[in-house]
Tab-separated table of C-alpha atoms in Angstrom:
chain	number	residue	atom	x	y	z
T	1	MET	CA	-2.428	-4.737	22.404
T	2	LYS	CA	-3.288	-8.386	22.709
T	3	THR	CA	-3.967	-10.597	19.709
T	4	MET	CA	-7.137	-11.819	21.413
T	5	ASP	CA	-8.478	-8.269	21.213
T	6	PHE	CA	-9.080	-8.941	17.518
T	7	ASP	CA	-11.074	-12.120	17.983
T	8	TYR	CA	-14.694	-12.730	17.028
T	9	THR	CA	-16.950	-15.765	16.568
T	10	LEU	CA	-18.075	-16.565	13.034
T	11	PRO	CA	-20.752	-19.161	12.248
T	12	PRO	CA	-19.082	-21.649	9.865
T	13	GLU	CA	-21.937	-21.421	7.353
T	14	LEU	CA	-20.996	-17.772	6.652
T	15	ILE	CA	-17.612	-18.748	5.220
T	16	ALA	CA	-18.187	-18.332	1.477
T	17	GLN	CA	-17.357	-21.530	-0.390
T	18	THR	CA	-18.123	-20.226	-3.870
T	19	PRO	CA	-18.006	-16.787	-5.481
T	20	ALA	CA	-21.145	-14.747	-6.012
T	21	GLU	CA	-22.999	-15.561	-9.231
T	22	GLN	CA	-21.964	-12.172	-10.596
T	23	ARG	CA	-18.703	-10.575	-9.435
T	24	ASP	CA	-20.294	-7.222	-8.657
T	25	GLY	CA	-23.444	-8.861	-7.283
T	26	SER	CA	-21.805	-9.408	-3.902
T	27	ARG	CA	-22.966	-7.295	-0.982
T	28	LEU	CA	-21.179	-4.114	0.062
T	29	MET	CA	-21.212	-2.664	3.569
T	30	VAL	CA	-20.390	1.053	3.442
T	31	ILE	CA	-19.020	2.641	6.625
T	32	ASN	CA	-18.584	6.378	7.065
T	33	ARG	CA	-15.835	6.950	9.608
T	34	LYS	CA	-16.936	10.470	10.519
T	35	SER	CA	-20.634	9.814	11.067
T	36	GLY	CA	-20.414	6.140	12.007
T	37	THR	CA	-23.289	5.337	9.642
T	38	VAL	CA	-23.516	1.945	7.961
T	39	ASN	CA	-25.267	1.294	4.632
T	40	HIS	CA	-26.007	-2.115	3.120
T	41	CYS	CA	-25.667	-2.127	-0.660
T	42	ARG	CA	-24.423	-4.167	-3.617
T	43	PHE	CA	-20.908	-3.888	-4.983
T	44	SER	CA	-22.372	-2.636	-8.257
T	45	ASP	CA	-23.466	0.459	-6.278
T	46	LEU	CA	-19.822	1.441	-5.703
T	47	PRO	CA	-19.849	4.403	-8.173
T	48	GLU	CA	-22.487	6.104	-5.999
T	49	PHE	CA	-19.969	6.396	-3.150
T	50	LEU	CA	-17.032	7.698	-5.188
T	51	ARG	CA	-16.567	11.186	-6.638
T	52	PRO	CA	-15.045	12.508	-9.862
T	53	GLY	CA	-11.405	13.142	-9.116
T	54	ASP	CA	-11.052	10.163	-6.800
T	55	CYS	CA	-8.509	7.465	-7.614
T	56	LEU	CA	-8.775	3.699	-7.205
T	57	VAL	CA	-5.494	1.880	-6.551
T	58	ILE	CA	-5.704	-1.740	-7.706
T	59	ASN	CA	-3.242	-4.615	-7.324
T	60	ASN	CA	-2.673	-6.263	-10.714
T	61	SER	CA	-0.811	-9.289	-9.330
T	62	ARG	CA	-1.865	-12.598	-10.840
T	63	VAL	CA	-2.116	-15.801	-8.790
T	64	LEU	CA	0.339	-18.473	-9.844
T	65	PRO	CA	-0.750	-22.112	-10.200
T	66	ALA	CA	1.520	-22.461	-7.192
T	67	ARG	CA	0.221	-25.695	-5.639
T	68	LEU	CA	2.373	-28.586	-6.855
T	69	ILE	CA	1.553	-32.192	-5.953
T	70	GLY	CA	4.172	-34.834	-6.591
T	71	LYS	CA	5.997	-37.836	-5.149
T	72	ARG	CA	8.967	-38.162	-2.858
T	73	GLU	CA	11.819	-40.428	-3.909
T	74	SER	CA	10.355	-43.007	-1.531
T	75	GLY	CA	7.097	-42.898	-3.470
T	76	GLY	CA	5.038	-41.067	-0.880
T	77	ARG	CA	2.818	-38.116	-1.772
T	78	ALA	CA	4.219	-34.616	-1.292
T	79	GLU	CA	2.928	-31.112	-1.801
T	80	ILE	CA	4.840	-27.880	-2.329
T	81	LEU	CA	3.255	-24.436	-2.302
T	82	LEU	CA	5.294	-21.718	-3.998
T	83	LEU	CA	5.332	-18.501	-2.006
T	84	LYS	CA	8.152	-16.247	-3.133
T	85	ASP	CA	10.548	-16.307	-6.080
T	86	LEU	CA	14.094	-15.948	-4.726
T	87	GLY	CA	15.735	-16.105	-8.155
T	88	GLN	CA	18.018	-18.732	-9.721
T	89	ASN	CA	15.235	-21.367	-9.657
T	90	ARG	CA	14.895	-21.080	-5.872
T	91	TRP	CA	11.601	-20.441	-4.073
T	92	ASP	CA	10.374	-19.891	-0.547
T	93	CYS	CA	7.728	-22.596	-0.040
T	94	LEU	CA	5.393	-24.379	2.315
T	95	VAL	CA	5.530	-28.177	2.155
T	96	LYS	CA	3.620	-31.289	3.197
T	97	PRO	CA	4.532	-33.593	4.909
T	98	GLY	CA	6.953	-31.398	6.797
T	99	LYS	CA	8.587	-34.226	8.741
T	100	SER	CA	9.627	-36.050	5.583
T	101	LEU	CA	10.819	-33.077	3.556
T	102	ARG	CA	14.075	-32.173	5.268
T	103	GLU	CA	17.246	-30.797	3.711
T	104	GLY	CA	18.321	-32.778	0.660
T	105	ALA	CA	14.927	-34.414	0.066
T	106	LYS	CA	13.677	-34.522	-3.523
T	107	VAL	CA	10.140	-34.299	-4.884
T	108	LEU	CA	9.291	-35.308	-8.456
T	109	PHE	CA	6.441	-33.719	-10.410
T	110	GLY	CA	4.966	-34.812	-13.708
T	111	GLY	CA	6.954	-38.012	-13.792
T	112	GLY	CA	10.235	-36.135	-13.475
T	113	LYS	CA	9.538	-33.125	-15.700
T	114	LEU	CA	10.155	-31.006	-12.624
T	115	THR	CA	12.206	-31.809	-9.514
T	116	GLY	CA	12.202	-29.874	-6.251
T	117	ILE	CA	15.201	-30.212	-3.940
T	118	ILE	CA	14.889	-29.003	-0.337
T	119	GLU	CA	17.887	-26.748	0.322
T	120	ARG	CA	17.041	-25.306	3.717
T	121	VAL	CA	14.438	-25.455	6.464
T	122	GLY	CA	13.414	-22.018	7.704
T	123	SER	CA	12.725	-20.970	11.272
T	124	ASP	CA	8.956	-20.816	10.670
T	125	GLY	CA	8.772	-24.186	8.958
T	126	GLU	CA	8.970	-22.920	5.402
T	127	ARG	CA	11.465	-24.435	2.978
T	128	ILE	CA	13.885	-22.992	0.448
T	129	VAL	CA	13.403	-25.240	-2.587
T	130	ARG	CA	15.599	-25.336	-5.687
T	131	PHE	CA	13.884	-26.571	-8.831
T	132	GLU	CA	15.452	-28.440	-11.719
T	133	HIS	CA	13.589	-28.705	-15.025
T	134	THR	CA	13.810	-28.668	-18.771
T	135	GLY	CA	11.613	-26.448	-20.879
T	136	ASP	CA	9.809	-23.237	-19.995
T	137	TRP	CA	9.105	-22.707	-16.259
T	138	ASN	CA	5.783	-20.925	-16.754
T	139	GLU	CA	4.529	-23.581	-19.147
T	140	LEU	CA	5.477	-26.279	-16.634
T	141	LEU	CA	3.589	-24.469	-13.879
T	142	ASP	CA	0.509	-24.177	-16.071
T	143	GLU	CA	0.716	-27.902	-16.812
T	144	LEU	CA	1.561	-29.251	-13.359
T	145	GLY	CA	0.319	-26.648	-10.874
T	146	ALA	CA	-3.071	-25.730	-9.444
T	147	LEU	CA	-4.404	-22.525	-7.925
T	148	PRO	CA	-3.718	-22.490	-4.151
T	149	LEU	CA	-7.168	-21.928	-2.677
T	150	PRO	CA	-7.289	-21.095	1.062
T	151	PRO	CA	-7.827	-24.129	3.336
T	152	TYR	CA	-11.251	-22.902	4.498
T	153	ILE	CA	-12.596	-23.225	0.925
T	154	LYS	CA	-13.645	-26.845	0.596
T	155	GLU	CA	-15.207	-26.637	-2.881
T	156	LYS	CA	-13.135	-26.194	-6.011
T	157	PRO	CA	-14.697	-23.404	-8.119
T	158	SER	CA	-16.070	-24.511	-11.473
T	159	ASP	CA	-14.299	-21.551	-13.075
T	160	ALA	CA	-10.720	-21.124	-11.856
T	161	GLY	CA	-10.745	-17.624	-13.325
T	162	ARG	CA	-13.008	-16.495	-10.498
T	163	TYR	CA	-9.966	-16.647	-8.198
T	164	GLN	CA	-8.267	-14.040	-10.391
T	165	THR	CA	-9.202	-10.386	-10.712
T	166	VAL	CA	-10.306	-9.249	-14.173
T	167	TYR	CA	-7.217	-6.995	-14.277
T	168	ALA	CA	-4.658	-9.592	-13.112
T	169	LYS	CA	-1.589	-9.454	-15.321
T	170	SER	CA	1.645	-9.729	-13.309
T	171	PRO	CA	2.163	-13.369	-12.199
T	172	GLY	CA	3.648	-13.937	-8.767
T	173	SER	CA	1.041	-14.243	-5.997
T	174	ALA	CA	0.336	-17.285	-3.853
T	175	ALA	CA	-3.181	-15.983	-3.104
T	176	ALA	CA	-5.593	-13.570	-4.742
T	177	PRO	CA	-5.907	-9.918	-3.694
T	178	THR	CA	-9.519	-10.727	-2.921
T	179	ALA	CA	-11.047	-7.240	-2.622
T	180	GLY	CA	-10.476	-6.919	-6.366
T	181	LEU	CA	-12.486	-10.047	-7.188
T	182	HIS	CA	-15.706	-7.996	-7.086
T	183	PHE	CA	-14.816	-5.794	-10.054
T	184	THR	CA	-16.021	-6.391	-13.613
T	185	ASP	CA	-14.752	-4.754	-16.782
T	186	GLU	CA	-18.101	-2.987	-17.053
T	187	LEU	CA	-17.898	-1.595	-13.512
T	188	LEU	CA	-14.365	-0.334	-14.107
T	189	SER	CA	-15.580	1.345	-17.300
T	190	ASP	CA	-18.448	2.994	-15.402
T	191	LEU	CA	-16.008	4.321	-12.820
T	192	ARG	CA	-13.708	5.766	-15.477
T	193	ASN	CA	-16.665	7.387	-17.217
T	194	LYS	CA	-17.543	9.060	-13.921
T	195	GLY	CA	-14.103	10.666	-13.801
T	196	ILE	CA	-12.437	8.273	-11.374
T	197	GLU	CA	-8.794	7.507	-12.105
T	198	ILE	CA	-7.398	3.995	-11.766
T	199	ALA	CA	-3.777	3.376	-10.787
T	200	GLU	CA	-2.261	-0.103	-11.018
T	201	ILE	CA	0.353	-1.251	-8.542
T	202	THR	CA	1.755	-4.739	-7.905
T	203	LEU	CA	2.193	-6.623	-4.642
T	204	HIS	CA	2.800	-10.367	-4.848
T	205	VAL	CA	0.965	-11.993	-1.946
T	206	GLY	CA	3.259	-14.355	-0.099
T	207	LEU	CA	3.960	-16.106	3.188
T	208	GLY	CA	2.312	-13.534	5.457
T	209	THR	CA	-1.111	-14.466	4.101
T	210	PHE	CA	-0.734	-18.021	5.386
T	211	ARG	CA	0.760	-17.307	8.785
T	212	PRO	CA	-1.582	-16.613	11.724
T	213	VAL	CA	-0.554	-14.233	14.490
T	214	THR	CA	0.689	-16.591	17.191
T	215	ALA	CA	2.254	-13.999	19.485
T	216	GLU	CA	0.210	-13.092	22.551
T	217	LYS	CA	1.044	-9.418	22.034
T	218	VAL	CA	0.413	-7.859	18.626
T	219	GLU	CA	3.670	-5.907	18.709
T	220	ASP	CA	5.654	-9.165	18.977
T	221	HIS	CA	4.421	-10.423	15.600
T	222	VAL	CA	6.901	-10.185	12.706
T	223	MET	CA	5.583	-9.852	9.158
T	224	HIS	CA	7.227	-11.659	6.275
T	225	THR	CA	8.320	-9.469	3.419
T	226	GLU	CA	6.523	-9.263	0.090
T	227	TRP	CA	7.696	-7.778	-3.199
T	228	CYS	CA	5.853	-4.767	-4.584
T	229	GLU	CA	6.255	-2.228	-7.367
T	230	ILE	CA	4.839	1.215	-8.145
T	231	SER	CA	5.290	2.520	-11.683
T	232	GLU	CA	6.031	6.156	-12.463
T	233	SER	CA	2.586	6.500	-14.059
T	234	ALA	CA	0.799	5.026	-11.017
T	235	ALA	CA	2.697	7.342	-8.665
T	236	ALA	CA	1.813	10.326	-10.859
T	237	ILE	CA	-1.905	9.446	-10.801
T	238	VAL	CA	-1.944	9.102	-7.016
T	239	ASN	CA	0.040	12.291	-6.435
T	240	GLN	CA	-2.090	14.306	-8.854
T	241	THR	CA	-5.248	12.988	-7.172
T	242	ARG	CA	-4.108	14.208	-3.780
T	243	ALA	CA	-2.844	17.525	-5.165
T	244	HIS	CA	-6.285	18.197	-6.676
T	245	GLY	CA	-8.209	17.269	-3.533
T	246	GLY	CA	-9.374	13.802	-4.629
T	247	ARG	CA	-9.418	10.708	-2.446
T	248	VAL	CA	-7.050	7.778	-2.835
T	249	VAL	CA	-9.126	4.600	-2.499
T	250	ALA	CA	-7.082	1.453	-1.867
T	251	VAL	CA	-8.659	-1.687	-3.292
T	252	GLY	CA	-7.667	-4.264	-0.715
T	253	THR	CA	-5.143	-4.505	2.073
T	254	THR	CA	-2.382	-5.304	-0.443
T	255	SER	CA	-2.873	-1.987	-2.244
T	256	CYS	CA	-3.049	-0.198	1.106
T	257	ARG	CA	0.175	-1.806	2.332
T	258	THR	CA	1.933	-0.902	-0.916
T	259	LEU	CA	0.806	2.724	-0.724
T	260	GLU	CA	1.816	3.116	2.904
T	261	SER	CA	5.154	1.345	2.345
T	262	ALA	CA	6.137	3.729	-0.454
T	263	ALA	CA	4.668	6.912	1.061
T	264	LEU	CA	7.130	9.739	1.636
T	265	PRO	CA	6.913	11.906	4.768
T	266	ASN	CA	5.345	14.729	2.726
T	267	GLY	CA	2.403	12.493	1.740
T	268	THR	CA	3.450	11.722	-1.809
T	269	LEU	CA	3.936	8.317	-3.396
T	270	GLN	CA	7.387	7.282	-4.553
T	271	ALA	CA	7.730	5.047	-7.625
T	272	GLY	CA	9.992	2.015	-7.560
T	273	ARG	CA	10.404	-1.577	-6.415
T	274	LEU	CA	10.732	-2.585	-2.805
T	275	GLU	CA	10.259	-5.396	-0.335
T	276	THR	CA	7.791	-4.517	2.370
T	277	GLY	CA	7.251	-6.036	5.766
T	278	ILE	CA	4.976	-3.223	6.944
T	279	PHE	CA	2.644	-4.229	9.777
T	280	ILE	CA	-0.256	-1.796	10.136
T	281	THR	CA	-1.988	-1.883	13.517
T	282	PRO	CA	-4.156	0.586	15.468
T	283	GLY	CA	-2.175	3.727	16.200
T	284	VAL	CA	-0.376	3.770	12.849
T	285	ASP	CA	-0.968	6.919	10.772
T	286	PHE	CA	-2.041	6.535	7.143
T	287	ARG	CA	-0.197	8.882	4.805
T	288	LEU	CA	-1.863	8.086	1.487
T	289	THR	CA	-4.959	5.929	1.960
T	290	ASP	CA	-8.168	7.994	2.198
T	291	ALA	CA	-10.671	5.159	1.717
T	292	LEU	CA	-10.440	1.372	1.715
T	293	ILE	CA	-12.300	-1.423	-0.080
T	294	THR	CA	-11.780	-4.750	1.649
T	295	ASN	CA	-13.337	-8.137	2.344
T	296	PHE	CA	-14.241	-9.553	5.770
T	297	HIS	CA	-11.136	-11.103	7.335
T	298	LEU	CA	-10.230	-13.976	9.640
T	299	PRO	CA	-10.225	-13.477	13.413
T	300	GLN	CA	-6.887	-12.406	14.937
T	301	SER	CA	-5.389	-11.834	11.479
T	302	THR	CA	-3.006	-9.060	10.439
T	303	LEU	CA	-5.614	-8.005	7.873
T	304	LEU	CA	-8.258	-7.484	10.559
T	305	MET	CA	-5.708	-5.438	12.487
T	306	LEU	CA	-5.068	-3.265	9.425
T	307	VAL	CA	-8.748	-2.435	8.849
T	308	SER	CA	-9.090	-1.786	12.585
T	309	ALA	CA	-6.252	0.720	12.267
T	310	PHE	CA	-8.020	2.441	9.381
T	311	TYR	CA	-11.265	2.804	11.366
T	312	THR	CA	-11.197	1.689	15.015
T	313	ARG	CA	-10.995	-1.760	16.578
T	314	GLU	CA	-14.332	-1.260	18.315
T	315	GLY	CA	-15.953	0.080	15.147
T	316	ILE	CA	-14.733	-2.799	12.985
T	317	LEU	CA	-15.770	-5.478	15.481
T	318	ALA	CA	-19.207	-3.842	15.726
T	319	ALA	CA	-19.454	-3.824	11.921
T	320	TYR	CA	-18.477	-7.497	11.823
T	321	GLU	CA	-21.136	-8.258	14.418
T	322	GLU	CA	-23.707	-6.513	12.230
T	323	ALA	CA	-22.425	-8.349	9.133
T	324	ILE	CA	-22.945	-11.664	10.920
T	325	LYS	CA	-26.433	-10.598	11.965
T	326	GLU	CA	-27.213	-9.599	8.355
T	327	ARG	CA	-25.771	-12.890	7.052
T	328	TYR	CA	-22.944	-11.428	5.006
T	329	ARG	CA	-20.549	-13.915	3.416
T	330	PHE	CA	-16.985	-13.891	4.785
T	331	PHE	CA	-13.391	-14.322	3.567
T	332	SER	CA	-11.966	-14.738	0.049
T	333	PHE	CA	-15.174	-15.427	-1.922
T	334	GLY	CA	-17.293	-13.364	0.453
T	335	ASP	CA	-18.794	-9.880	0.477
T	336	ALA	CA	-17.028	-6.540	0.698
T	337	MET	CA	-16.755	-3.430	2.831
T	338	LEU	CA	-16.058	0.188	1.819
T	339	ILE	CA	-14.689	2.422	4.560
T	340	VAL	CA	-14.696	6.144	3.693
């Protein structure tokens, strides 16, 4: 497959700059894979398309205030974006300006409350940064950091909480698991009352979200690894759902990737922690995911390839063409799609 096979043209005005006024007020395109039918609804209509005994799998990762802006020792401005905690005060990061931040360079934040020292330059331009600080790390991040909005969002949201899901609890992501942004506490309650189970997993979104597919052939692209965790209780909910004939509905590509990374050959979910570099493209079999809730993704992205694998490339591109015609809103703050 060629990367260009997953290209499409999006009018710039359809890139959502702000979230919907109400989380569950966003639009929802519902695709039935068997019949090929497409329905245009609101996200608040989601309970109508799920059945008692189904299970939603949600990613409870919380976005870190991972964007740090400081000064180099020379006095020039510098920016570090935290991507992955490597332990011992070391992080995998993206930096600006790349030419100035070579090995040994130092960046000061908050007048010296926090110092980042470039230890190594990676093959893809990322940096391994060691941080020195006094006081509590999380408190320093809250004080000095900002949420790392995607570069295509030009307007800072008036409520930073709208870039977190209502169930976010485990800090560690460099970007939001955006399919979950549409849920409200009330909608989750309605789903539970209908007899739909909810299983929480964790995948901390990292470097792969920020890296485009640059290889000409899809199979030549290498995914960066991300840390994920499935609790014993979450695995039990998923396995019981499948044993009783219910559907496992992944909320977002992160939940889907976690499920498929930890799926055993017999179609059950294994609890535990792991690093996953799974790359799901057309032709890959899904062992656990029966339905998928997802946003509309960037052209030529690994996320678009994943949803194409879950349906078909031709079907997804046709759905995107219809979404453009119907003036759906795209990307992180945009509308959603349910594929059943």
